[in-house]
XYZ file of C-alpha atoms in Angstrom:
682
model
C 12.938 59.434 -22.988
C 12.565 55.796 -22.032
C 11.804 53.001 -24.482
C 8.145 52.501 -23.518
C 7.296 56.190 -23.829
C 9.019 56.449 -27.202
C 7.253 53.308 -28.437
C 3.912 54.746 -27.364
C 4.592 58.085 -29.074
C 5.590 56.363 -32.304
C 2.477 54.186 -32.185
C 0.206 57.135 -31.487
C 2.026 59.314 -34.030
C 1.088 56.893 -36.771
C -2.404 58.363 -36.724
C -5.613 56.478 -37.278
C -4.024 54.080 -39.747
C -1.253 53.292 -37.299
C -3.842 52.416 -34.693
C -5.657 50.290 -37.283
C -2.452 48.315 -37.775
C -2.103 47.797 -34.026
C -5.756 46.786 -33.910
C -5.161 44.151 -36.589
C -2.309 42.709 -34.554
C -4.455 42.737 -31.435
C -7.285 40.931 -33.266
C -4.905 38.307 -34.651
C -3.440 37.643 -31.206
C -6.915 37.476 -29.644
C -8.027 34.823 -32.160
C -4.820 32.840 -31.649
C -5.083 32.979 -27.851
C -8.733 31.925 -27.757
C -8.141 28.951 -30.056
C -4.937 28.005 -28.242
C -6.826 27.932 -24.944
C -9.434 25.734 -26.626
C -6.750 23.291 -27.796
C -5.181 23.154 -24.323
C -8.593 22.911 -22.661
C -9.622 19.905 -24.764
C -6.576 17.934 -23.630
C -7.253 18.845 -20.012
C -10.903 17.837 -20.472
C -10.044 14.400 -21.884
C -7.620 13.876 -18.999
C -10.338 14.804 -16.505
C -12.778 12.413 -18.179
C -10.265 9.577 -18.048
C -9.636 10.267 -14.349
C -13.345 10.218 -13.467
C -13.884 6.990 -15.398
C -10.842 5.191 -13.988
C -12.707 3.753 -10.974
C -14.716 1.533 -13.339
C -11.529 -0.192 -14.534
C -10.418 -2.068 -11.402
C -6.831 -2.987 -10.614
C -6.486 -6.421 -9.016
C -5.413 -6.381 -5.362
C -2.210 -8.107 -4.352
C -2.331 -10.802 -1.685
C -4.898 -10.272 1.075
C -5.299 -6.519 0.545
C -8.687 -6.817 -1.177
C -11.481 -4.753 0.383
C -14.131 -5.414 -2.278
C -14.922 -7.335 -5.447
C -15.825 -5.302 -8.513
C -17.004 -6.169 -12.013
C -18.099 -4.057 -14.968
C -19.913 -4.782 -18.184
C -22.032 -2.921 -20.737
C -25.817 -2.973 -20.756
C -27.914 -1.437 -23.497
C -31.200 0.421 -23.694
C -32.784 2.399 -26.529
C -29.636 1.704 -28.599
C -27.498 3.458 -25.971
C -24.730 2.058 -23.782
C -25.135 1.661 -20.010
C -21.997 1.216 -17.914
C -23.048 -1.358 -15.300
C -20.770 -1.817 -12.279
C -21.380 -4.432 -9.582
C -19.628 -4.143 -6.213
C -19.463 -6.478 -3.224
C -17.787 -5.090 -0.097
C -15.562 -7.556 1.797
C -15.185 -5.439 4.945
C -16.936 -2.437 6.491
C -15.770 1.154 6.218
C -14.473 0.894 2.655
C -13.906 4.228 0.895
C -16.622 4.442 -1.793
C -16.058 5.064 -5.497
C -16.130 8.695 -6.719
C -19.643 10.081 -6.916
C -21.070 7.645 -4.361
C -21.647 8.512 -0.712
C -20.972 4.906 0.369
C -20.269 1.479 -1.028
C -23.652 0.048 -2.158
C -25.160 -2.526 0.154
C -26.418 -5.789 -1.365
C -29.496 -5.033 -3.484
C -28.873 -1.263 -3.460
C -28.881 0.588 -6.804
C -27.147 3.854 -7.710
C -27.787 5.506 -11.075
C -26.536 8.512 -12.968
C -29.129 11.307 -13.257
C -29.637 10.595 -16.961
C -30.218 6.864 -16.369
C -32.556 7.502 -13.433
C -34.618 9.862 -15.598
C -34.702 7.307 -18.418
C -35.793 4.553 -15.998
C -38.722 6.720 -14.917
C -39.611 7.566 -18.507
C -39.547 4.064 -20.022
C -41.912 1.238 -19.010
C -40.519 -0.931 -16.232
C -40.308 -3.984 -18.492
C -37.906 -2.097 -20.804
C -35.338 -0.905 -18.261
C -36.081 -0.621 -14.534
C -36.994 -4.327 -14.254
C -33.348 -5.275 -14.824
C -32.293 -3.835 -11.464
C -33.243 -4.725 -7.890
C -36.429 -3.032 -6.690
C -36.191 -0.221 -4.188
C -35.201 3.434 -4.020
C -32.595 4.590 -6.516
C -29.734 6.762 -5.314
C -28.000 9.252 -7.617
C -24.332 9.158 -8.633
C -22.599 12.538 -8.357
C -20.663 14.291 -11.109
C -17.343 13.063 -9.690
C -18.178 9.546 -10.892
C -19.443 10.474 -14.367
C -17.674 11.182 -17.650
C -20.444 13.605 -18.652
C -23.929 14.479 -17.443
C -25.713 12.497 -20.168
C -23.825 9.294 -19.368
C -25.831 6.204 -18.406
C -24.215 4.512 -15.384
C -25.598 2.050 -12.857
C -23.886 0.657 -9.745
C -25.467 -2.371 -8.074
C -24.476 -3.682 -4.655
C -23.968 -7.441 -4.301
C -23.169 -9.864 -1.513
C -19.692 -11.347 -1.516
C -21.110 -14.836 -2.171
C -23.459 -13.693 -4.930
C -23.014 -15.889 -8.061
C -22.539 -12.688 -10.100
C -19.342 -11.936 -8.133
C -17.703 -15.343 -8.685
C -14.711 -15.128 -11.045
C -15.377 -16.943 -14.347
C -13.389 -19.759 -15.862
C -10.004 -18.304 -16.848
C -9.979 -20.000 -20.253
C -13.167 -18.338 -21.494
C -12.727 -15.486 -23.983
C -14.597 -12.309 -23.050
C -15.340 -9.013 -24.790
C -12.758 -6.264 -24.192
C -15.372 -4.034 -22.517
C -16.422 -6.687 -19.979
C -14.388 -6.821 -16.764
C -14.947 -10.001 -14.695
C -15.256 -9.908 -10.878
C -11.922 -8.620 -9.601
C -10.739 -8.309 -5.972
C -9.639 -4.694 -5.452
C -7.788 -2.823 -2.720
C -9.619 0.418 -3.547
C -11.524 2.218 -6.268
C -8.737 4.305 -7.796
C -8.653 2.108 -10.893
C -6.786 2.905 -14.083
C -7.474 4.612 -17.387
C -9.382 2.437 -19.825
C -8.282 1.634 -23.366
C -11.004 3.764 -24.925
C -10.127 6.771 -22.749
C -6.454 6.401 -23.684
C -7.438 6.244 -27.347
C -9.381 9.487 -27.027
C -6.382 11.164 -25.396
C -4.130 10.122 -28.291
C -6.647 11.486 -30.806
C -6.869 14.705 -28.782
C -3.080 15.050 -28.883
C -3.058 14.639 -32.676
C -5.871 17.190 -32.987
C -3.885 19.570 -30.776
C -0.902 19.437 -33.106
C -3.194 20.038 -36.086
C -4.594 23.130 -34.364
C -1.671 24.552 -32.394
C 1.007 24.606 -35.099
C -1.055 26.827 -37.467
C -1.897 29.000 -34.462
C 1.778 29.444 -33.623
C 2.495 30.345 -37.242
C -0.426 32.780 -37.258
C 0.590 34.253 -33.895
C 4.159 34.726 -35.071
C 2.927 36.379 -38.267
C 0.750 38.721 -36.193
C 3.901 40.461 -34.984
C 4.836 41.267 -38.577
C 1.604 42.897 -39.641
C 2.179 46.378 -41.084
C 5.868 45.426 -40.959
C 6.877 47.650 -43.884
C 5.540 50.820 -42.249
C 7.195 49.919 -38.953
C 10.515 49.118 -40.611
C 10.503 52.482 -42.377
C 10.092 54.321 -39.062
C 12.722 52.254 -37.286
C 15.196 52.611 -40.160
C 14.775 56.389 -39.930
C 15.522 56.226 -36.209
C 18.654 54.167 -36.892
C 19.834 56.727 -39.436
C 19.460 59.583 -36.941
C 21.470 57.773 -34.261
C 19.311 55.169 -32.487
C 21.338 52.147 -31.375
C 20.421 48.594 -32.448
C 19.488 47.822 -28.840
C 17.074 50.747 -28.712
C 15.439 49.709 -31.993
C 14.979 46.127 -30.806
C 13.706 47.269 -27.397
C 11.139 49.630 -28.947
C 9.907 46.966 -31.346
C 9.596 44.280 -28.686
C 7.914 46.670 -26.254
C 5.320 47.730 -28.828
C 4.661 44.131 -29.909
C 4.421 42.764 -26.362
C 2.058 45.500 -25.165
C -0.295 45.015 -28.102
C -0.025 41.216 -27.874
C -0.682 41.289 -24.124
C -3.899 43.202 -24.699
C -4.826 40.760 -27.468
C -4.125 37.770 -25.219
C -6.418 39.147 -22.525
C -9.104 39.750 -25.154
C -8.674 36.145 -26.336
C -9.095 34.916 -22.764
C -12.384 36.811 -22.478
C -13.569 35.368 -25.817
C -12.724 31.804 -24.749
C -14.393 32.212 -21.348
C -17.556 33.408 -23.105
C -17.412 30.477 -25.551
C -16.954 27.700 -22.950
C -20.722 27.217 -22.313
C -21.221 26.747 -26.063
C -18.210 24.456 -26.461
C -19.555 22.259 -23.647
C -22.333 21.124 -26.000
C -19.942 19.505 -28.521
C -20.863 15.787 -28.310
C -17.864 13.504 -27.813
C -17.963 10.075 -26.205
C -21.755 10.010 -26.079
C -22.389 13.459 -24.593
C -21.228 16.990 -23.914
C -18.781 18.283 -21.330
C -18.707 19.678 -17.849
C -17.839 23.350 -18.311
C -15.158 23.061 -15.629
C -13.345 20.393 -17.659
C -12.820 22.805 -20.552
C -11.157 25.372 -18.300
C -7.394 24.650 -18.435
C -6.714 25.880 -14.894
C -5.011 28.971 -13.553
C -1.453 27.739 -14.159
C -2.002 26.780 -17.800
C -4.015 29.937 -18.511
C -1.210 32.062 -17.051
C 1.295 30.129 -19.154
C -0.655 30.833 -22.339
C -1.082 34.514 -21.452
C 2.681 34.807 -20.954
C 3.744 32.619 -23.876
C 1.659 34.354 -26.552
C 3.080 37.895 -26.042
C 6.564 36.376 -25.703
C 6.159 34.582 -29.036
C 4.926 37.760 -30.698
C 7.811 39.758 -29.230
C 10.404 37.223 -30.391
C 8.856 37.132 -33.855
C 8.936 40.931 -34.052
C 12.591 41.012 -32.953
C 13.527 38.300 -35.468
C 12.154 40.455 -38.278
C 14.458 43.379 -37.465
C 17.692 42.002 -38.879
C 17.462 44.079 -42.053
C 16.613 47.250 -40.107
C 19.500 46.798 -37.694
C 22.120 45.708 -40.234
C 21.134 47.863 -43.252
C 18.800 50.724 -42.279
C 19.723 52.676 -45.429
C 18.618 49.751 -47.606
C 15.263 49.674 -45.815
C 14.826 53.434 -46.157
C 15.593 53.213 -49.897
C 13.241 50.186 -50.203
C 15.817 47.881 -51.675
C 14.642 44.346 -52.320
C 16.082 42.054 -49.611
C 18.300 39.161 -50.689
C 16.534 36.030 -51.890
C 16.041 32.920 -49.802
C 17.954 29.707 -50.295
C 16.586 26.513 -51.825
C 17.666 24.608 -48.702
C 14.205 25.433 -47.342
C 12.615 23.211 -49.988
C 15.205 20.474 -49.453
C 14.431 20.343 -45.714
C 10.695 20.170 -46.412
C 11.039 17.308 -48.887
C 13.312 15.428 -46.458
C 10.787 15.745 -43.623
C 7.888 14.595 -45.824
C 9.923 11.656 -47.135
C 10.751 10.547 -43.591
C 7.221 11.033 -42.221
C 5.717 7.647 -43.299
C 8.753 5.752 -41.963
C 9.420 7.557 -38.689
C 5.713 8.125 -37.988
C 5.106 4.362 -37.997
C 7.437 3.789 -35.024
C 4.948 4.962 -32.403
C 2.481 7.680 -31.519
C 5.141 9.901 -29.952
C 7.288 9.842 -33.084
C 4.186 10.277 -35.218
C 3.087 13.415 -33.372
C 6.607 14.868 -33.651
C 6.742 14.182 -37.391
C 3.298 15.711 -37.804
C 4.472 18.929 -36.156
C 7.663 18.933 -38.232
C 5.578 18.487 -41.375
C 3.620 21.610 -40.489
C 6.729 23.646 -39.750
C 8.516 22.481 -42.887
C 5.641 23.710 -45.057
C 5.846 27.073 -43.333
C 9.614 27.057 -43.926
C 9.366 26.301 -47.638
C 6.327 28.479 -48.283
C 8.088 31.854 -48.790
C 10.733 30.306 -51.057
C 8.078 28.666 -53.240
C 6.108 31.928 -53.349
C 9.229 33.761 -54.557
C 9.713 31.149 -57.295
C 6.071 31.498 -58.307
C 6.555 35.264 -58.472
C 9.479 34.945 -60.890
C 7.519 32.575 -63.123
C 4.471 34.849 -63.016
C 6.557 37.900 -63.939
C 8.208 36.089 -66.854
C 4.882 34.869 -68.271
C 2.785 37.977 -67.567
C 0.668 39.212 -70.484
C -1.010 42.107 -68.729
C -0.347 44.786 -66.129
C -2.274 43.053 -63.338
C -0.262 39.813 -63.510
C 2.977 41.752 -63.929
C 2.282 43.790 -60.784
C 1.314 40.606 -58.937
C 4.492 38.799 -59.990
C 6.727 41.724 -59.052
C 5.059 41.950 -55.655
C 5.626 38.227 -55.018
C 9.297 38.578 -55.938
C 9.722 41.752 -53.890
C 8.296 40.391 -50.620
C 7.517 36.648 -50.731
C 7.284 36.451 -46.939
C 4.416 38.944 -46.807
C 2.647 37.154 -49.658
C 3.066 33.834 -47.839
C 1.569 35.287 -44.671
C -1.614 36.050 -46.637
C -2.077 32.476 -47.888
C -0.356 30.500 -45.122
C -3.548 30.059 -43.104
C -5.424 28.433 -45.978
C -2.358 26.426 -47.059
C -1.915 24.973 -43.566
C -5.645 24.246 -43.451
C -5.112 22.285 -46.663
C -2.478 20.258 -44.806
C -5.015 19.530 -42.048
C -7.675 18.581 -44.609
C -5.270 16.282 -46.432
C -4.344 14.563 -43.177
C -7.919 14.215 -41.924
C -9.141 13.040 -45.321
C -7.497 9.699 -44.538
C -9.132 9.533 -41.114
C -12.705 10.434 -42.086
C -14.501 7.075 -41.829
C -17.456 6.315 -44.033
C -20.833 5.753 -42.440
C -20.984 2.058 -43.376
C -17.556 1.090 -42.074
C -19.001 -0.901 -39.146
C -21.435 -2.756 -41.427
C -24.985 -3.816 -40.702
C -25.390 -6.109 -37.695
C -28.611 -7.729 -36.447
C -30.161 -6.159 -33.357
C -32.801 -8.867 -32.864
C -30.438 -11.698 -31.884
C -29.801 -11.476 -28.148
C -26.991 -13.674 -26.853
C -26.488 -14.718 -23.251
C -23.567 -16.687 -21.894
C -24.689 -19.437 -19.469
C -22.913 -22.274 -17.596
C -22.958 -25.493 -19.620
C -24.426 -27.515 -16.783
C -27.414 -25.152 -16.541
C -28.036 -24.640 -20.239
C -31.251 -26.662 -20.469
C -32.878 -25.055 -17.431
C -31.819 -21.546 -18.465
C -33.053 -22.056 -22.033
C -36.428 -23.196 -20.729
C -36.637 -20.236 -18.320
C -35.618 -17.834 -21.081
C -38.369 -19.082 -23.344
C -40.914 -18.768 -20.536
C -39.811 -15.234 -19.634
C -39.895 -14.051 -23.233
C -43.357 -15.500 -23.675
C -44.572 -13.783 -20.497
C -43.118 -10.486 -21.734
C -44.993 -10.808 -25.000
C -41.835 -11.202 -27.074
C -42.012 -13.768 -29.881
C -38.633 -15.431 -30.159
C -36.796 -18.662 -30.873
C -34.172 -19.685 -28.300
C -31.042 -21.360 -29.663
C -28.184 -22.854 -27.628
C -24.683 -23.216 -29.031
C -21.064 -23.386 -27.916
C -19.352 -19.962 -27.888
C -17.219 -19.377 -30.957
C -18.873 -22.129 -32.996
C -20.887 -21.636 -36.156
C -24.493 -21.469 -35.069
C -25.499 -23.010 -38.384
C -23.892 -26.329 -37.317
C -26.703 -28.636 -36.143
C -24.311 -30.635 -34.001
C -23.623 -27.664 -31.778
C -27.114 -26.277 -31.240
C -30.603 -27.116 -30.090
C -33.793 -25.184 -30.722
C -36.332 -24.476 -27.997
C -39.801 -23.320 -28.998
C -42.210 -23.467 -26.086
C -39.985 -25.939 -24.196
C -36.276 -26.697 -23.769
C -35.328 -29.977 -25.448
C -31.990 -31.264 -26.648
C -32.230 -32.205 -30.329
C -28.847 -33.895 -30.419
C -27.939 -36.243 -27.586
C -24.321 -36.242 -28.652
C -24.063 -32.577 -27.761
C -24.586 -33.374 -24.065
C -21.070 -34.756 -23.776
C -19.652 -31.739 -25.580
C -21.553 -29.440 -23.198
C -19.961 -31.095 -20.200
C -16.514 -30.326 -21.612
C -17.260 -26.702 -22.439
C -16.914 -23.934 -19.846
C -20.093 -22.230 -21.054
C -22.769 -22.235 -23.705
C -24.223 -19.381 -25.690
C -27.968 -18.908 -25.550
C -29.358 -16.868 -28.447
C -32.888 -15.466 -28.540
C -33.844 -14.721 -32.156
C -36.598 -12.136 -31.958
C -39.258 -11.911 -34.636
C -39.245 -8.119 -34.275
C -36.125 -6.027 -33.728
C -37.510 -2.576 -32.923
C -35.795 -0.949 -29.901
C -38.768 -1.335 -27.547
C -39.129 -5.075 -28.261
C -35.389 -5.646 -27.934
C -35.330 -3.809 -24.588
C -38.256 -5.855 -23.263
C -36.380 -9.008 -24.228
C -33.211 -7.772 -22.483
C -35.201 -7.082 -19.315
C -36.872 -10.501 -19.496
C -33.488 -12.245 -19.783
C -31.838 -10.154 -17.016
C -30.611 -12.230 -14.078
C -30.860 -15.596 -15.842
C -27.073 -15.872 -15.990
C -25.527 -13.931 -13.054
C -22.758 -11.601 -14.162
C -23.840 -11.576 -17.794
C -26.127 -9.409 -19.917
C -28.003 -10.226 -23.093
C -26.309 -8.505 -26.025
C -26.749 -8.495 -29.796
C -24.240 -8.350 -32.671
C -25.366 -4.735 -33.163
C -24.289 -3.996 -29.577
C -20.779 -5.257 -30.338
C -20.295 -2.371 -32.735
C -21.822 0.412 -30.642
C -18.595 1.557 -28.978
C -16.764 1.335 -32.286
C -19.572 3.233 -33.997
C -19.470 5.884 -31.272
C -15.711 6.245 -31.754
C -16.116 6.650 -35.518
C -18.814 9.264 -34.968
C -16.487 11.063 -32.579
C -13.701 10.977 -35.171
C -16.092 12.621 -37.618
C -17.088 15.188 -34.993
C -13.447 15.838 -34.154
C -12.677 16.273 -37.847
C -15.389 18.902 -38.111
C -14.144 20.699 -34.985
C -10.493 20.714 -36.094
C -11.377 21.886 -39.595
C -13.664 24.569 -38.174
C -10.839 25.866 -35.989
C -8.437 25.691 -38.927
C -10.817 27.654 -41.126
C -11.289 30.266 -38.434
C -7.528 30.704 -38.389
C -7.351 30.715 -42.193
C -10.129 33.254 -42.686
C -8.850 35.494 -39.892
C -5.333 35.247 -41.287
C -6.450 36.049 -44.838
C -8.569 39.025 -43.783
C -6.116 40.547 -41.325
C -3.034 40.111 -43.502
C -4.871 41.436 -46.582
C -5.798 44.620 -44.693
C -2.283 44.887 -43.281
C -0.758 44.519 -46.748
C -2.823 47.413 -48.059
C -1.710 49.628 -45.177
C 1.922 48.658 -45.759
C 1.761 49.562 -49.439
C -0.566 52.522 -49.323
C 2.083 54.904 -50.688
C 2.896 52.538 -53.565
C -0.794 52.160 -54.387
C -1.306 55.908 -54.234
C 1.623 56.591 -56.578
C 0.354 54.015 -59.047
C -3.045 55.702 -58.993
C -1.385 59.068 -59.636
C 0.436 57.500 -62.579
C -2.934 56.562 -64.071
C -3.287 52.909 -63.034
C -7.005 52.074 -62.754
C -8.212 50.904 -59.353
C -9.605 47.757 -60.998
C -6.091 46.820 -62.195
C -4.682 47.252 -58.683
C -7.493 45.129 -57.298
C -6.931 42.364 -59.878
C -3.198 42.429 -59.171
C -3.852 42.118 -55.457
C -6.187 39.165 -56.057
C -3.734 37.464 -58.425
C -0.837 37.726 -55.991
C -2.959 35.791 -53.517
C -4.726 33.202 -55.681
C -1.734 32.171 -57.806
C 0.472 31.048 -54.892
C -2.568 29.707 -53.058
C -3.373 27.363 -55.946
C 0.137 25.925 -55.933
C 0.701 25.852 -52.176
C -2.830 24.653 -51.431
C -2.395 21.559 -53.576
C 1.077 20.932 -52.228
C -0.113 21.240 -48.632
C -2.962 18.779 -49.206
C -0.485 16.274 -50.661
C 1.885 16.809 -47.714
C -0.979 16.172 -45.276
C -1.842 12.923 -47.060
C 1.791 11.784 -46.828
C 1.978 12.547 -43.087
C -1.282 10.662 -42.494
C -0.127 7.436 -44.154
C 1.258 5.820 -40.929
C -2.189 5.679 -39.304
C -4.277 5.224 -42.429
C -6.781 2.385 -42.119
C -7.960 1.125 -45.485
C -8.639 3.214 -48.551
C -9.637 6.862 -48.512
C -13.398 7.003 -48.039
C -15.907 9.025 -49.986
C -16.330 11.148 -46.868
C -12.612 11.906 -46.898
C -12.727 12.929 -50.548
C -15.673 15.221 -49.832
C -13.750 16.749 -46.915
C -10.765 17.469 -49.149
C -12.806 19.049 -51.949
C -14.948 21.009 -49.488
C -11.898 22.380 -47.710
C -10.311 23.540 -50.946
C -13.511 25.237 -52.097
C -14.086 26.914 -48.732
C -10.446 27.964 -48.542
C -10.525 29.716 -51.884
C -13.897 31.256 -51.055
C -12.528 32.573 -47.750
C -9.533 34.209 -49.400
C -11.664 35.749 -52.157
C -14.134 36.990 -49.549
C -11.332 38.536 -47.493
C -10.104 40.331 -50.588
C -13.583 41.649 -51.334
C -14.036 42.928 -47.779
C -10.754 44.866 -47.913
C -11.518 46.527 -51.281
C -13.009 49.629 -49.571
C -9.742 50.001 -47.631
C -7.802 49.933 -50.916
C -10.065 52.622 -52.314
C -9.545 54.698 -49.167
C -5.735 54.594 -49.148
C -5.542 55.532 -52.843
C -7.948 58.445 -52.491
C -5.356 60.697 -50.787
C -1.821 60.038 -52.103
C -0.207 62.853 -50.119
C 2.701 61.710 -47.893
C 1.930 61.290 -44.187
C 4.513 62.253 -41.519
C 4.161 59.062 -39.472
């Protein structure tokens, strides 16, 4: 009889409860696979976004290879960011940017679908008036980060003042790219896109490591029942190779089915995941699909991991089958596990500060070290609980922890590792007021010094014609606008109030024109922006509030990412607690039944089962939170916020509630296995 047939007969011979155990393993693998595909898909999606945005970050051409001049800067409307790109072709037949059918001709405007719809919705003097008149062409998905993105591409002539490179000594915002000769529109990844990819990598470690632990533990569900069967086979003559082959075959078959089920679950969830707002909008569904090669890799890696984990747990069966059959307590674990964990946590703040690569490695090692030390700490807790027990429930719980600390750790490991994630993210959860309050009604426009008087007068006239009450102030960039020597006020006309400033203006590369609006509601601010558009070619009117919009968006995305990572972690924790609790009951059904026959009340068994979970969870949960805080120190910015504290407390409360709920849901199973204590020939 070959190995696969024997494995199938043993699995089927276990009866309904044997199939329940296989079903628990299948469910655990399905959850792990679906979430692992999500983690991989998010990294692929951020990479795809960065690739589609790269054309807006031009790379300067070398020598005479330039085929166009390109600039980029932010515009703003309705408190949202518009990516404005201006292009001037230097020769015909230039390959257009992604999403555009051709390089825009002078005066031609291309818009993203969302911006075109917004331009039709808002009055012309709030948005559309900023762009050249004429038909608007639509940018395709290949040139957009997401469908809700606001992007405009305007064609310019090569000699247009907007395409003239600025003075090299003038400081410019990081998100403003001056006119740059380019040899093509391939571009490069922007700083913000690279930052998102680093955050995605950190989030992946926070998600994947618990999944690997959970997936490895899935192979050891109902391990006691399986070990009893395999030990019996060893005693009747099965070779170690046959035992290992049967175990791996059973685990891989079940895990393969679970991996396929996880793939189906993830495919069904992709349309919902595409609505998670990051970077100002949702996702293209295709971005979240990792691709055939990566999907195949996950589908092969998950069953392989489960098979290896199952084989690694067979050492006792292979070496001492008689000890397994007689249910002897396995030898205790060594304290070196705790020493390794403490060493990793001590090194994390130092090594993690070297760079992001070292930080990510130390973060993963921190996770694994907690999983390494967990069973040893649980065994220690069991001995302390047994020595201090004052009732039968705590005594049973302590003896169970001492007898099989690995199984007890598997029950609480999901919540403990979630505590590590919560402790780490508690340092990264920014408070809502971190960016501070900045005025939205002060629009600033950079203008050439030699044209400052004429532009100030035109600005005042345009604002008046638009019905916007404002005071126009001119100052030198970087100077305190409260200094009367460096500013002049124009109200109804442009006059210099300080003749001495004329000489200073001639020396400066540019001046800063500020329109102080009497009202700062979004509609009034947008009308003022439109009125000031085109006064200083290559520049847009922006406010101090605009300076913080990208930073505010990033902080919001960090909060969103925190919620997503914690949600995934809690899914793993709750699934782990529920599945391992049910598996533990099936493993110990004969012990429970014999205790019931001896007169132990069901309520005592239930309290003992709850105590053997909550006691180690209390200790390991707090320790994991502290370990997460230590690993997060290298990238901590400022003090822990109130939001971070709320995240920590909320995670602990939800973690305990999830474990208690899992115990309550498996109580009927406990009642069922103790109702019929007769031995089963499985």
